[in-house]
Amino acid sequence: MTVYYSLYGQLLDINNLYKGFKKVKSAKGAAGIDGQSVGAFALNLEINLKQLQLELQTKQYRAQPVKRVEIPKDDGGVRLLGIPAVRDRIVQQALLNILQPIFDIDFHPSSYGYRPKRSCHDAISKATVFIRKYHRDWVVDMDLSKCFDLLDHELIISSVKRKVTDGSILKLVNQFLKSGVMIGEHREASTVGSPQGGVISPLLANIYLDAFDQEMKKRDHRIVRYADDILILCSTEKAAQAALTVATQILEKDLKLTVNVKKTHIAHSSKGVKFLGVEIGNQWTRIQESKLIGFKRKVKELTKRNGGINLVEVIKRLNPVLRGFVNYFSISNCKRVMKALAGWIRRRLRAVQLRLWKNPIRLHRRLKQLGHKPPFKFIKMNSWRNALSPLTSLSMTNQWFEELGLYSIEHVNTGWLALSAYRKNKPIK
């Protein structure tokens, strides 16, 4: 194993700091506790970067506390994020650019979270191959409680030190870990954890959890991990029970983390294994019901009948949500689901347009323009039921929505990624 003794000089390179700024700018994050936005930092970019460079050179750089932000979770709880100041994010990104290639090359092949050229789709495909090709049907689905918040600082530093012994780099990592959290006007010390929202945090978590990955590999357990989402895939229920015991011991005793016993369980692929928003079965992959509910909630928010926004603008706002949903969940076997959703979305848009027209006469005028002959019924324009009526469908055809630019979700290929990974017959390491 290669050990790196002198890396701090690379961090002082102004070009590396500039690359760090470009990456931070592209992420479009919020301001930290100092209130400085990425745009404000960019107004005096050269001066600000040189100031950072000088502080790093003279060892006067000090990371500011992160800003506490609470993000609602699907289960009703909240996810605690820590937003560093822009200048701290730039230094973290510059440091990440140096450390990522050093550590990533030796990470477990079945670790997929926050790694270059790896994605959730890759993790889902790997788990699918384990289940369908290698018949590892008994799956331990492990849930860690507040993983990022419980990472032990001493273990993080000792894990980094195995490959990087540059004292200045180690002190900088320690600074980011112990910078503290601002909750309103109150500063809270950070004695454990690495804040979600920090640029360097995902890499530190992967370095930390790689000890678990490698130990499971030594014991010949097949795993797929995406950050703190862990699957252990076994051939028998007895083997799954043994794997759960071993994994719990490593995570809780050796790594000082907490396994959520309420959510951690053993599943059989015949009933579906939940992972990263989908359920993987022996012959199918489907979208988790909670994700469908969340998607519909977003669509409803964007297609309110009392919004007073013209239909073209509604579609313009809606399309990014549709594309994001389809791009992710096309990995599942969801052709029928997408078709049903597409019909439901068009019905919502028809309801919006009926409300905008207000008077049935405008609907009748539209029908005449399309070549349909009266007499036409007078219908209530604010009725959800009438959004499915024949008159409404004739006046606003599927083709018309396509001409307005609506992204058509029912025409995408589905199930392609997991299937292609299965057919390629890639060796599983």
GROMACS .gro file of C-alpha atoms in nm:
model
  429
    1MET     CA    1   0.000   0.000   0.000
    2THR     CA    2   0.136   0.340  -0.100
    3VAL     CA    3   0.168   0.596   0.181
    4TYR     CA    4   0.169   0.969   0.098
    5TYR     CA    5   0.392   1.191   0.310
    6SER     CA    6   0.373   1.533   0.141
    7LEU     CA    7   0.047   1.657  -0.011
    8TYR     CA    8  -0.007   1.998   0.145
    9GLY     CA    9   0.182   2.172  -0.135
   10GLN     CA   10  -0.082   2.055  -0.382
   11LEU     CA   11  -0.350   2.220  -0.170
   12LEU     CA   12  -0.164   2.551  -0.187
   13ASP     CA   13  -0.173   2.551  -0.567
   14ILE     CA   14  -0.404   2.837  -0.672
   15ASN     CA   15  -0.523   2.627  -0.967
   16ASN     CA   16  -0.649   2.358  -0.730
   17LEU     CA   17  -0.835   2.620  -0.527
   18TYR     CA   18  -0.988   2.755  -0.848
   19LYS     CA   19  -1.100   2.405  -0.948
   20GLY     CA   20  -1.251   2.373  -0.604
   21PHE     CA   21  -1.443   2.697  -0.653
   22LYS     CA   22  -1.577   2.585  -0.994
   23LYS     CA   23  -1.709   2.262  -0.843
   24VAL     CA   24  -1.868   2.446  -0.550
   25LYS     CA   25  -2.026   2.696  -0.789
   26SER     CA   26  -2.175   2.417  -1.003
   27ALA     CA   27  -2.333   2.260  -0.692
   28LYS     CA   28  -2.529   2.585  -0.628
   29GLY     CA   29  -2.533   2.543  -0.252
   30ALA     CA   30  -2.668   2.783   0.010
   31ALA     CA   31  -2.463   3.031   0.211
   32GLY     CA   32  -2.305   2.929   0.541
   33ILE     CA   33  -2.314   3.112   0.875
   34ASP     CA   34  -2.130   3.414   0.730
   35GLY     CA   35  -2.414   3.473   0.482
   36GLN     CA   36  -2.177   3.489   0.185
   37SER     CA   37  -2.320   3.326  -0.128
   38VAL     CA   38  -2.119   3.165  -0.405
   39GLY     CA   39  -2.209   3.462  -0.627
   40ALA     CA   40  -2.081   3.711  -0.370
   41PHE     CA   41  -1.756   3.516  -0.334
   42ALA     CA   42  -1.717   3.518  -0.712
   43LEU     CA   43  -1.740   3.898  -0.733
   44ASN     CA   44  -1.384   3.922  -0.600
   45LEU     CA   45  -1.276   3.572  -0.694
   46GLU     CA   46  -0.904   3.629  -0.748
   47ILE     CA   47  -0.864   3.827  -0.426
   48ASN     CA   48  -1.068   3.577  -0.223
   49LEU     CA   49  -0.879   3.275  -0.355
   50LYS     CA   50  -0.542   3.439  -0.290
   51GLN     CA   51  -0.657   3.521   0.063
   52LEU     CA   52  -0.747   3.155   0.116
   53GLN     CA   53  -0.411   3.052  -0.029
   54LEU     CA   54  -0.228   3.290   0.206
   55GLU     CA   55  -0.417   3.165   0.513
   56LEU     CA   56  -0.336   2.805   0.419
   57GLN     CA   57   0.031   2.888   0.358
   58THR     CA   58   0.071   3.066   0.691
   59LYS     CA   59  -0.141   2.805   0.874
   60GLN     CA   60  -0.381   3.081   0.981
   61TYR     CA   61  -0.681   2.924   0.805
   62ARG     CA   62  -0.964   2.833   1.042
   63ALA     CA   63  -1.282   2.654   0.934
   64GLN     CA   64  -1.602   2.823   1.048
   65PRO     CA   65  -1.883   2.632   1.222
   66VAL     CA   66  -2.137   2.481   0.985
   67LYS     CA   67  -2.492   2.611   0.960
   68ARG     CA   68  -2.754   2.367   1.090
   69VAL     CA   69  -3.039   2.296   0.847
   70GLU     CA   70  -3.323   2.046   0.899
   71ILE     CA   71  -3.459   1.861   0.596
   72PRO     CA   72  -3.791   1.673   0.633
   73LYS     CA   73  -3.773   1.297   0.566
   74ASP     CA   74  -4.040   1.076   0.408
   75ASP     CA   75  -4.096   0.893   0.738
   76GLY     CA   76  -4.183   1.215   0.919
   77GLY     CA   77  -3.843   1.271   1.081
   78VAL     CA   78  -3.577   1.524   0.986
   79ARG     CA   79  -3.231   1.491   0.838
   80LEU     CA   80  -2.975   1.724   0.996
   81LEU     CA   81  -2.750   1.896   0.744
   82GLY     CA   82  -2.447   2.109   0.818
   83ILE     CA   83  -2.380   2.376   0.555
   84PRO     CA   84  -2.020   2.505   0.560
   85ALA     CA   85  -1.932   2.857   0.450
   86VAL     CA   86  -1.846   2.894   0.080
   87ARG     CA   87  -1.476   2.949   0.152
   88ASP     CA   88  -1.468   2.632   0.362
   89ARG     CA   89  -1.645   2.435   0.090
   90ILE     CA   90  -1.379   2.549  -0.159
   91VAL     CA   91  -1.095   2.430   0.066
   92GLN     CA   92  -1.279   2.102   0.130
   93GLN     CA   93  -1.329   2.051  -0.244
   94ALA     CA   94  -0.961   2.124  -0.315
   95LEU     CA   95  -0.869   1.872  -0.044
   96LEU     CA   96  -1.117   1.622  -0.187
   97ASN     CA   97  -0.955   1.656  -0.530
   98ILE     CA   98  -0.628   1.542  -0.372
   99LEU     CA   99  -0.753   1.267  -0.143
  100GLN     CA  100  -1.026   1.105  -0.356
  101PRO     CA  101  -0.790   0.934  -0.608
  102ILE     CA  102  -0.562   0.814  -0.327
  103PHE     CA  103  -0.836   0.631  -0.138
  104ASP     CA  104  -1.091   0.547  -0.407
  105ILE     CA  105  -0.862   0.305  -0.591
  106ASP     CA  106  -0.858   0.064  -0.295
  107PHE     CA  107  -1.222   0.085  -0.189
  108HIS     CA  108  -1.436  -0.229  -0.195
  109PRO     CA  109  -1.572  -0.295  -0.548
  110SER     CA  110  -1.928  -0.316  -0.415
  111SER     CA  111  -1.917   0.029  -0.254
  112TYR     CA  112  -2.102   0.277  -0.477
  113GLY     CA  113  -2.196   0.586  -0.277
  114TYR     CA  114  -2.031   0.919  -0.359
  115ARG     CA  115  -1.763   0.767  -0.579
  116PRO     CA  116  -1.652   0.886  -0.925
  117LYS     CA  117  -1.825   0.713  -1.217
  118ARG     CA  118  -2.049   0.512  -0.983
  119SER     CA  119  -2.418   0.558  -0.920
  120CYS     CA  120  -2.730   0.428  -0.747
  121HIS     CA  121  -2.811   0.244  -1.071
  122ASP     CA  122  -2.480   0.056  -1.050
  123ALA     CA  123  -2.555  -0.048  -0.693
  124ILE     CA  124  -2.907  -0.164  -0.785
  125SER     CA  125  -2.771  -0.357  -1.084
  126LYS     CA  126  -2.506  -0.527  -0.869
  127ALA     CA  127  -2.764  -0.636  -0.613
  128THR     CA  128  -2.988  -0.759  -0.896
  129VAL     CA  129  -2.710  -0.975  -1.039
  130PHE     CA  130  -2.634  -1.124  -0.696
  131ILE     CA  131  -3.001  -1.219  -0.657
  132ARG     CA  132  -3.088  -1.338  -1.006
  133LYS     CA  133  -2.763  -1.490  -1.131
  134TYR     CA  134  -2.598  -1.610  -0.811
  135HIS     CA  135  -2.926  -1.691  -0.633
  136ARG     CA  136  -2.837  -1.507  -0.315
  137ASP     CA  137  -3.203  -1.471  -0.228
  138TRP     CA  138  -3.175  -1.412   0.147
  139VAL     CA  139  -3.079  -1.050   0.199
  140VAL     CA  140  -2.982  -0.864   0.514
  141ASP     CA  141  -3.111  -0.508   0.478
  142MET     CA  142  -2.915  -0.301   0.730
  143ASP     CA  143  -3.012   0.044   0.850
  144LEU     CA  144  -2.769   0.262   1.045
  145SER     CA  145  -2.900   0.527   1.283
  146LYS     CA  146  -2.751   0.872   1.207
  147CYS     CA  147  -2.438   0.727   1.052
  148PHE     CA  148  -2.274   1.059   0.954
  149ASP     CA  149  -2.351   1.204   1.299
  150LEU     CA  150  -2.180   0.918   1.486
  151LEU     CA  151  -1.850   0.878   1.301
  152ASP     CA  152  -1.573   0.863   1.559
  153HIS     CA  153  -1.314   1.138   1.499
  154GLU     CA  154  -1.017   0.934   1.620
  155LEU     CA  155  -1.113   0.644   1.394
  156ILE     CA  156  -1.151   0.882   1.098
  157ILE     CA  157  -0.805   1.030   1.150
  158SER     CA  158  -0.644   0.689   1.205
  159SER     CA  159  -0.816   0.559   0.888
  160VAL     CA  160  -0.688   0.854   0.684
  161LYS     CA  161  -0.343   0.818   0.839
  162ARG     CA  162  -0.303   0.466   0.695
  163LYS     CA  163  -0.244   0.622   0.354
  164VAL     CA  164  -0.175   0.990   0.427
  165THR     CA  165   0.079   1.090   0.693
  166ASP     CA  166   0.114   1.457   0.599
  167GLY     CA  167   0.056   1.631   0.934
  168SER     CA  168  -0.081   1.949   0.776
  169ILE     CA  169  -0.343   1.754   0.582
  170LEU     CA  170  -0.443   1.558   0.893
  171LYS     CA  171  -0.477   1.878   1.097
  172LEU     CA  172  -0.696   2.028   0.825
  173VAL     CA  173  -0.923   1.721   0.822
  174ASN     CA  174  -0.942   1.746   1.201
  175GLN     CA  175  -1.039   2.113   1.170
  176PHE     CA  176  -1.335   2.030   0.951
  177LEU     CA  177  -1.446   1.759   1.191
  178LYS     CA  178  -1.427   1.983   1.497
  179SER     CA  179  -1.542   2.313   1.346
  180GLY     CA  180  -1.868   2.302   1.540
  181VAL     CA  181  -2.232   2.368   1.449
  182MET     CA  182  -2.428   2.692   1.468
  183ILE     CA  183  -2.787   2.635   1.583
  184GLY     CA  184  -2.946   2.978   1.559
  185GLU     CA  185  -2.711   3.201   1.761
  186HIS     CA  186  -2.570   2.914   1.965
  187ARG     CA  187  -2.245   2.735   1.874
  188GLU     CA  188  -2.237   2.367   1.956
  189ALA     CA  189  -1.908   2.178   1.967
  190SER     CA  190  -1.872   1.876   1.738
  191THR     CA  191  -1.703   1.589   1.919
  192VAL     CA  192  -1.831   1.314   1.690
  193GLY     CA  193  -1.961   1.295   1.336
  194SER     CA  194  -1.894   1.460   1.003
  195PRO     CA  195  -2.177   1.692   0.893
  196GLN     CA  196  -2.395   1.589   0.602
  197GLY     CA  197  -2.364   1.879   0.364
  198GLY     CA  198  -1.987   1.904   0.401
  199VAL     CA  199  -1.801   1.847   0.074
  200ILE     CA  200  -1.541   1.622   0.235
  201SER     CA  201  -1.789   1.425   0.452
  202PRO     CA  202  -1.891   1.157   0.196
  203LEU     CA  203  -1.527   1.062   0.133
  204LEU     CA  204  -1.454   1.048   0.507
  205ALA     CA  205  -1.760   0.826   0.556
  206ASN     CA  206  -1.643   0.593   0.278
  207ILE     CA  207  -1.293   0.576   0.427
  208TYR     CA  208  -1.451   0.500   0.764
  209LEU     CA  209  -1.694   0.233   0.638
  210ASP     CA  210  -1.438   0.069   0.409
  211ALA     CA  211  -1.310  -0.109   0.720
  212PHE     CA  212  -1.652  -0.278   0.739
  213ASP     CA  213  -1.651  -0.356   0.366
  214GLN     CA  214  -1.305  -0.516   0.374
  215GLU     CA  215  -1.380  -0.718   0.687
  216MET     CA  216  -1.695  -0.857   0.527
  217LYS     CA  217  -1.493  -0.939   0.215
  218LYS     CA  218  -1.238  -1.130   0.424
  219ARG     CA  219  -1.523  -1.338   0.562
  220ASP     CA  220  -1.651  -1.404   0.208
  221HIS     CA  221  -1.976  -1.214   0.254
  222ARG     CA  222  -2.125  -1.054  -0.056
  223ILE     CA  223  -2.231  -0.697   0.008
  224VAL     CA  224  -2.361  -0.396  -0.182
  225ARG     CA  225  -2.324  -0.062  -0.005
  226TYR     CA  226  -2.433   0.287  -0.105
  227ALA     CA  227  -2.314   0.521   0.172
  228ASP     CA  228  -2.497   0.391   0.482
  229ASP     CA  229  -2.746   0.176   0.286
  230ILE     CA  230  -2.613  -0.178   0.320
  231LEU     CA  231  -2.726  -0.509   0.171
  232ILE     CA  232  -2.564  -0.843   0.259
  233LEU     CA  233  -2.667  -1.111   0.011
  234CYS     CA  234  -2.671  -1.475   0.121
  235SER     CA  235  -2.777  -1.815  -0.013
  236THR     CA  236  -2.967  -1.935   0.295
  237GLU     CA  237  -3.160  -1.787   0.584
  238LYS     CA  238  -2.910  -1.936   0.830
  239ALA     CA  239  -2.622  -1.767   0.647
  240ALA     CA  240  -2.813  -1.437   0.653
  241GLN     CA  241  -2.864  -1.463   1.029
  242ALA     CA  242  -2.492  -1.529   1.077
  243ALA     CA  243  -2.400  -1.238   0.847
  244LEU     CA  244  -2.629  -1.005   1.041
  245THR     CA  245  -2.460  -1.100   1.368
  246VAL     CA  246  -2.111  -1.049   1.225
  247ALA     CA  247  -2.199  -0.720   1.055
  248THR     CA  248  -2.364  -0.582   1.370
  249GLN     CA  249  -2.056  -0.665   1.575
  250ILE     CA  250  -1.821  -0.494   1.328
  251LEU     CA  251  -2.038  -0.183   1.296
  252GLU     CA  252  -2.121  -0.136   1.663
  253LYS     CA  253  -1.814  -0.271   1.843
  254ASP     CA  254  -1.533  -0.186   1.601
  255LEU     CA  255  -1.673   0.125   1.431
  256LYS     CA  256  -1.886   0.260   1.720
  257LEU     CA  257  -2.195   0.304   1.502
  258THR     CA  258  -2.555   0.216   1.586
  259VAL     CA  259  -2.758  -0.041   1.393
  260ASN     CA  260  -3.127   0.049   1.383
  261VAL     CA  261  -3.278  -0.279   1.499
  262LYS     CA  262  -3.633  -0.167   1.413
  263LYS     CA  263  -3.550  -0.115   1.045
  264THR     CA  264  -3.275  -0.376   0.999
  265HIS     CA  265  -3.422  -0.707   0.884
  266ILE     CA  266  -3.375  -1.014   0.667
  267ALA     CA  267  -3.581  -1.025   0.347
  268HIS     CA  268  -3.632  -1.284   0.076
  269SER     CA  269  -3.615  -1.173  -0.285
  270SER     CA  270  -3.941  -1.351  -0.368
  271LYS     CA  271  -4.118  -1.079  -0.168
  272GLY     CA  272  -3.890  -0.798  -0.283
  273VAL     CA  273  -3.580  -0.636  -0.135
  274LYS     CA  274  -3.609  -0.260  -0.081
  275PHE     CA  275  -3.298  -0.070  -0.187
  276LEU     CA  276  -3.239   0.288  -0.302
  277GLY     CA  277  -3.601   0.359  -0.390
  278VAL     CA  278  -3.682   0.031  -0.568
  279GLU     CA  279  -3.781  -0.323  -0.473
  280ILE     CA  280  -3.573  -0.599  -0.632
  281GLY     CA  281  -3.743  -0.933  -0.684
  282ASN     CA  282  -3.645  -1.261  -0.848
  283GLN     CA  283  -3.800  -1.162  -1.180
  284TRP     CA  284  -3.888  -0.794  -1.142
  285THR     CA  285  -3.775  -0.458  -1.011
  286ARG     CA  286  -4.046  -0.210  -0.915
  287ILE     CA  287  -4.071   0.139  -0.771
  288GLN     CA  288  -4.127   0.160  -0.397
  289GLU     CA  289  -4.477   0.279  -0.311
  290SER     CA  290  -4.342   0.562  -0.093
  291LYS     CA  291  -4.151   0.702  -0.392
  292LEU     CA  292  -4.465   0.698  -0.607
  293ILE     CA  293  -4.654   0.882  -0.334
  294GLY     CA  294  -4.376   1.141  -0.307
  295PHE     CA  295  -4.369   1.190  -0.684
  296LYS     CA  296  -4.746   1.240  -0.700
  297ARG     CA  297  -4.724   1.492  -0.418
  298LYS     CA  298  -4.473   1.699  -0.618
  299VAL     CA  299  -4.686   1.682  -0.933
  300LYS     CA  300  -4.996   1.790  -0.742
  301GLU     CA  301  -4.806   2.086  -0.599
  302LEU     CA  302  -4.708   2.196  -0.951
  303THR     CA  303  -5.051   2.141  -1.109
  304LYS     CA  304  -5.288   2.315  -0.869
  305ARG     CA  305  -5.606   2.423  -1.042
  306ASN     CA  306  -5.613   2.754  -0.856
  307GLY     CA  307  -5.257   2.847  -0.944
  308GLY     CA  308  -5.357   3.097  -1.213
  309ILE     CA  309  -5.051   3.011  -1.425
  310ASN     CA  310  -5.084   2.946  -1.798
  311LEU     CA  311  -5.046   2.585  -1.907
  312VAL     CA  312  -4.718   2.629  -2.096
  313GLU     CA  313  -4.552   2.765  -1.782
  314VAL     CA  314  -4.700   2.482  -1.571
  315ILE     CA  315  -4.553   2.227  -1.813
  316LYS     CA  316  -4.218   2.407  -1.811
  317ARG     CA  317  -4.201   2.378  -1.431
  318LEU     CA  318  -4.328   2.021  -1.434
  319ASN     CA  319  -4.088   1.876  -1.692
  320PRO     CA  320  -3.771   1.872  -1.476
  321VAL     CA  321  -3.959   1.672  -1.210
  322LEU     CA  322  -4.083   1.424  -1.473
  323ARG     CA  323  -3.738   1.383  -1.630
  324GLY     CA  324  -3.569   1.334  -1.293
  325PHE     CA  325  -3.822   1.070  -1.189
  326VAL     CA  326  -3.801   0.882  -1.519
  327ASN     CA  327  -3.422   0.901  -1.546
  328TYR     CA  328  -3.389   0.738  -1.206
  329PHE     CA  329  -3.673   0.487  -1.200
  330SER     CA  330  -3.649   0.368  -1.561
  331ILE     CA  331  -3.422   0.099  -1.416
  332SER     CA  332  -3.736  -0.070  -1.280
  333ASN     CA  333  -4.000  -0.268  -1.467
  334CYS     CA  334  -4.248   0.018  -1.464
  335LYS     CA  335  -4.393   0.044  -1.815
  336ARG     CA  336  -4.752   0.010  -1.691
  337VAL     CA  337  -4.688   0.244  -1.399
  338MET     CA  338  -4.543   0.511  -1.630
  339LYS     CA  339  -4.840   0.480  -1.865
  340ALA     CA  340  -5.088   0.518  -1.580
  341LEU     CA  341  -4.896   0.814  -1.437
  342ALA     CA  342  -4.883   0.982  -1.779
  343GLY     CA  343  -5.261   0.960  -1.810
  344TRP     CA  344  -5.308   1.094  -1.458
  345ILE     CA  345  -5.068   1.386  -1.525
  346ARG     CA  346  -5.253   1.481  -1.846
  347ARG     CA  347  -5.583   1.470  -1.657
  348ARG     CA  348  -5.442   1.712  -1.399
  349LEU     CA  349  -5.323   1.944  -1.677
  350ARG     CA  350  -5.663   1.929  -1.846
  351ALA     CA  351  -5.819   2.027  -1.513
  352VAL     CA  352  -5.582   2.323  -1.495
  353GLN     CA  353  -5.674   2.438  -1.846
  354LEU     CA  354  -6.048   2.400  -1.785
  355ARG     CA  355  -6.014   2.623  -1.478
  356LEU     CA  356  -5.818   2.879  -1.684
  357TRP     CA  357  -6.084   2.883  -1.957
  358LYS     CA  358  -6.350   2.940  -1.686
  359ASN     CA  359  -6.642   2.942  -1.931
  360PRO     CA  360  -6.763   2.636  -2.126
  361ILE     CA  361  -6.800   2.861  -2.432
  362ARG     CA  362  -6.422   2.877  -2.462
  363LEU     CA  363  -6.408   2.498  -2.450
  364HIS     CA  364  -6.672   2.483  -2.725
  365ARG     CA  365  -6.476   2.733  -2.933
  366ARG     CA  366  -6.167   2.513  -2.902
  367LEU     CA  367  -6.366   2.208  -3.017
  368LYS     CA  368  -6.499   2.397  -3.321
  369GLN     CA  369  -6.144   2.502  -3.412
  370LEU     CA  370  -6.046   2.136  -3.413
  371GLY     CA  371  -6.330   2.053  -3.653
  372HIS     CA  372  -6.580   1.904  -3.412
  373LYS     CA  373  -6.944   1.995  -3.472
  374PRO     CA  374  -7.187   2.121  -3.207
  375PRO     CA  375  -7.405   2.089  -3.012
  376PHE     CA  376  -7.174   2.046  -2.709
  377LYS     CA  377  -7.271   1.992  -2.349
  378PHE     CA  378  -7.215   2.267  -2.095
  379ILE     CA  379  -6.992   2.120  -1.826
  380LYS     CA  380  -6.856   2.254  -1.495
  381MET     CA  381  -6.508   2.391  -1.564
  382ASN     CA  382  -6.376   2.342  -1.211
  383SER     CA  383  -6.472   1.976  -1.184
  384TRP     CA  384  -6.203   1.709  -1.144
  385ARG     CA  385  -6.447   1.456  -1.283
  386ASN     CA  386  -6.496   1.658  -1.601
  387ALA     CA  387  -6.120   1.663  -1.662
  388LEU     CA  388  -6.178   1.306  -1.782
  389SER     CA  389  -6.485   1.380  -1.993
  390PRO     CA  390  -6.490   1.309  -2.371
  391LEU     CA  391  -6.522   1.681  -2.454
  392THR     CA  392  -6.212   1.761  -2.250
  393SER     CA  393  -6.011   1.480  -2.407
  394LEU     CA  394  -6.115   1.587  -2.758
  395SER     CA  395  -6.018   1.948  -2.693
  396MET     CA  396  -5.682   1.861  -2.534
  397THR     CA  397  -5.540   1.553  -2.704
  398ASN     CA  398  -5.223   1.369  -2.607
  399GLN     CA  399  -5.057   1.505  -2.921
  400TRP     CA  400  -5.150   1.859  -2.819
  401PHE     CA  401  -4.966   1.816  -2.488
  402GLU     CA  402  -4.660   1.690  -2.676
  403GLU     CA  403  -4.675   1.999  -2.898
  404LEU     CA  404  -4.682   2.215  -2.585
  405GLY     CA  405  -4.359   2.042  -2.477
  406LEU     CA  406  -4.485   1.803  -2.209
  407TYR     CA  407  -4.222   1.538  -2.140
  408SER     CA  408  -4.377   1.204  -2.231
  409ILE     CA  409  -4.295   0.958  -1.955
  410GLU     CA  410  -4.477   0.658  -2.103
  411HIS     CA  411  -4.249   0.631  -2.407
  412VAL     CA  412  -3.922   0.567  -2.221
  413ASN     CA  413  -3.750   0.229  -2.212
  414THR     CA  414  -3.779   0.070  -1.868
  415GLY     CA  415  -3.595  -0.205  -1.686
  416TRP     CA  416  -3.299  -0.159  -1.920
  417LEU     CA  417  -3.015  -0.102  -1.676
  418ALA     CA  418  -3.060  -0.401  -1.447
  419LEU     CA  419  -3.129  -0.621  -1.748
  420SER     CA  420  -2.818  -0.505  -1.935
  421ALA     CA  421  -2.598  -0.562  -1.631
  422TYR     CA  422  -2.742  -0.912  -1.600
  423ARG     CA  423  -2.686  -0.994  -1.968
  424LYS     CA  424  -2.333  -0.861  -1.980
  425ASN     CA  425  -2.237  -1.138  -1.741
  426LYS     CA  426  -1.984  -0.922  -1.559
  427PRO     CA  427  -1.770  -1.102  -1.300
  428ILE     CA  428  -1.875  -1.016  -0.946
  429LYS     CA  429  -1.586  -0.936  -0.714
   0.00000   0.00000   0.00000
